[in-house]
C-alpha angles and dihedrals in degrees: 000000000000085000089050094055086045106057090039083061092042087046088051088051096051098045087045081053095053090041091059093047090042094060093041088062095041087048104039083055101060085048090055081051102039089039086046091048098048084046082055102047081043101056086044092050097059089039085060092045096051094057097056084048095054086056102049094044086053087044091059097044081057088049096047091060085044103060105356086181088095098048092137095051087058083059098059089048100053095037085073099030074062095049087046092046098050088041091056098049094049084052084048098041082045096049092047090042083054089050102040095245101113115125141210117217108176123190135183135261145069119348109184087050096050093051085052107049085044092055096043082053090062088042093099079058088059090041100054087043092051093233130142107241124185135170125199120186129187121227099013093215124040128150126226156122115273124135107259096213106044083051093050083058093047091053095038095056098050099044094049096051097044087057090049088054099048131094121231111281097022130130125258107192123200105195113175115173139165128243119242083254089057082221089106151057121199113202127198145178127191130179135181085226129143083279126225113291107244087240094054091045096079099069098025090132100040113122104266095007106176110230130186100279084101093064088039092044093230127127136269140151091211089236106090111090079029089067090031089069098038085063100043083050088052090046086059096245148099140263122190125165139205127205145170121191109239092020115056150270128264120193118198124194128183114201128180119220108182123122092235097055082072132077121236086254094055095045113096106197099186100034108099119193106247104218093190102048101052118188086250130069123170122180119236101260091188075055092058101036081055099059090027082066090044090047094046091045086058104048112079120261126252100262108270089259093061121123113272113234131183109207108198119186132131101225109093096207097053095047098047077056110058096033080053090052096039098043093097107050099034134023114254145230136182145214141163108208125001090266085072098043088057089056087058093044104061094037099046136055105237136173099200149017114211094185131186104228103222114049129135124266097021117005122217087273098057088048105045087049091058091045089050100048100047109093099215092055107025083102090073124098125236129197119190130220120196142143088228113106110176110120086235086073104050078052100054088042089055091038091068095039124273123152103214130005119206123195118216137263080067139162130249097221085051082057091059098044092056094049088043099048091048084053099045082049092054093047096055085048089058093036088055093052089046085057100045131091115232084255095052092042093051099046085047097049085045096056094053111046117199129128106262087051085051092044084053101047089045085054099048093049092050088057088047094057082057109039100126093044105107089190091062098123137150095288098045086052089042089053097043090044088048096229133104125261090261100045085048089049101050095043081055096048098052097042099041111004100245144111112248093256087053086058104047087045091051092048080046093057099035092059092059089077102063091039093061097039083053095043112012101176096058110136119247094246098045083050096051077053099055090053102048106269124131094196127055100200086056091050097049086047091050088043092063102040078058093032120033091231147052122266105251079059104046084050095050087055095058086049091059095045096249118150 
């Protein structure tokens, strides 16, 4: 009985176990299908993109013959048709590496020459960067078989990352070398950057491996050195690295190209490599910034009274853009992370922060915290960018203060009416405060509770506490308020409209009126007194510029009741 009992178990066991399996396999293969599918939609898709691109890149060379007046402009244009492009083609060559479809196509030249022509074309990268770049190649002529643009993406990877990873004024190095055979090149690339961590090194070509541009707040898909190694593999050779944190990376690749390390499927006999034409092309971007300044020194200025904005955005192209689009109706600062911005900000009188969300060194919510949380600039607006669209995000923008959050794609018109709806907003707020009387401002300023309507009523009632001092000035406000001059001005500014002598005149005048209304037979002179004015004729020629009349007759006019 008791065997019984034991092989029915056994037999449970055994069927529980199929089962399992049963529903894995069933399982893993809807995943295969489902995996397979979205490869597919995702190779058709950027099949799809590229054609479009290859239109509207097309469409601007036409365009630049056109009207060559905007030749930087093109630039512009094709610089990112060209990001786009290159993007595309690493989610295609992934997609085909997942699904075993990627091919090798090797043709035959010269080898040494290709590798350098590839790597110059990434030079305006190095440059931008401000790093010293150099290639050596030996010899510097070699013929072989190798797939050019396959190549072109292995150099392009790791020249690229080891730029991203370098600091400024640090040292990208391109080695290729033969073997003693002559039936290989050895590659490799070798930076004085910040170096992998030990316990990173380990999946550093796994597909989507994280990286350290999050902590650095750079960019990355997590596919490059992933696909790097996908095509060296293909290319029937080997890449190794070595790296030491704080001291730099160097990758080393290992590549045959001999005609008989390929099979008869891989071989093209009648492609030539094409030394001159490399798969890359980046457009100077020092090029671009020069004629970017040309263009910008002719165009007129925004008039000496315009609203002062700090754009702040890490890409060099978008800002020259938009500083380019909003020159002339506002006057315009720059900055490249939200370190520098900092840096304006403190040093500038601005009405207003228009910030790119992510950017190396501070993002756009580091900085906007700190902005928001110092006393002497949380006045000041500020409008997001980010390519981020959950709505999480816009929260969390909103939640440490911003004032307006844009997704991009954005455009730039939509740009302008953002800015220009937060400053006629502004405006009708200090239009408002010009029309009311003390008693209407503080009761205002009472029922809605913020920090630039505390930081105003504590400002009116300092003038009033000093109301009869004639050498009330600038520096005596700055000191009771416990700012400095430009901290009190800009708070002001932004709150009223107004500098911080315009403000202290206005509570002045305001104050006449109930004065009068309480005593209104003062005489003209005891009342310049009252308001701070030494002289009475002064007083009586300011009265009239706020009032329309002088002040005899302003006062006759309380005695008989009129408004």
């Amino acid at each position: 009985m008791y065997l019984s009992i034991w092989w029915f178990l056994l037999g449970l066991a055994v069927l529980l176990v199929l089962l399992y399996l049963g529903r894995w396999l069933y399982l893993r293969s809807v995943r295969m299908r489902n995996r397979l599918q979205m490869e597919r939609i995702y190779t058709n898709i950027t099949h799809e993109l590229l054609t479009p691109l290859t239109i509207i890149s097309a469409s601007v060379d036409h365009l630049r013959e056109a009207e060559p007046k905007y030749d930087n402009d093109y630039d512009l244009m094709q610089l990112n048709i060209q990001r786009m492009v290159r993007l595309l083609q690493t989610i295609l060559e992934t997609s085909k590496s997942q699904s075993g479809e990627l091919k090798l196509r090797v043709s035959h030249g010269d080898v040494m020459k290709y590798i350098r022509e590839t790597a110059l074309t990434i030079e305006p990268l190095m440059q931008k960067k401000g790093l010293e770049f150099s290639i050596s190649c030996t010899p510097e002529s070699m013929m072989g078989w190798l797939d050019p643009d396959k190549l072109d993406k292995i150099i392009f990877n790791l020249l690229t990352n080891a730029a991203k990873y370098t600091e400024k004024q640090g040292r990208v190095e391109l080695n290729v070398r033969t073997n003693r055979k002559f039936d290989h090149i050895i590659i490799r690339v070798s930076d004085n950057g910040i170096g992998i961590p030990k316990d990173r090194q380990k999946g550093l070509f796994h597909r989507f491996y994280d990286g350290e541009y999050r902590n650095r707040n750079t960019f990355g898909t997590g596919i490059g050195l992933s696909l790097t190694r996908d095509l060296v593999y293909l290319h029937r050779g080997t890449i190794s690295f070595e790296s030491e944190e704080g001291q730099g990376t160097t990758f080393t690749i290992d590549l045959p190209i001999n005609k008989e390390n390929f099979s008869p499927s891989q071989i093209d006999e009648q492609g030539k490599i094409r030394v001159n034409v490399p798969q890359t092309n980046l457009l100077d971007i020092s090029e671009m910034e020069r004629k970017s300044r040309e263009e910008l020194n002719a165009r007129p200025e925004a008039d000496e009274n315009a609203y002062k904005l700090l754009l702040v955005e890490d890409n060099v192209e978008l800002l020259m853009l938009m500083h380019q689009l909003l020159r002339t109706k506002y006057h315009i600062f720059t900055a490249q992370n939200g370190q520098k911005a900092l840096t304006v900000i403190r040093s500038e009188s601005l009405d207003l922060i228009v910030s790119d969300v992510m950017m190396p060194e501070m993002d756009g919510y580091e900085l906007t915290k700190i902005v928001k949380s110092d006393a002497d600039y949380s006045h000041l607006p500020v409008i997001l960018l980010t390519a981020k669209v959950q709505d999480s995000d816009r929260e969390d923008a909103l939640r440490i203060g911003a004032d307006d959050f844009i997704t991009k794609p954005f455009r730039l018109s939509d740009l302008v009416l953002r800015i220009d709806n937060i400053i006629q907003n502004r405006q009708r707020i200090q239009h408002e405060f010009k029309q009311q009387t003390i008693v209407e401002t503080k009761k205002k300023v009472t029922e809605n509770p913020s920090p630039d309507n505390e930081f105003l009523q504590r400002a009116i009632q300092c003038v009033n506490d000093h109301l009869a001092d004639a050498d009330f000035d600038r520096d005596a406000f700055a000191r009771e308020m416990g700012a400095s001059q430009s901290t009190l001005y800009n708070k002001l500014r932004a709150t009223t409209g107004m500098n911080v002598t315009s403000f202290i005149r206005d509570i002045r005048m305001k104050a006449i009126d109930d004065i009068i209304r309480q005593e209104p037979d003062l005489r003209v002179s005891d009342l310049a007194y009252r308001v701070g004015y030494k002289d009475p004729k002064y007083f009586s020629t300011a009265f009239k510029k706020e009032f329309g009349c002088q002040p005899k007759e302003y006062m006759e006019k309380i005695r008989r009741g009129e408004n």
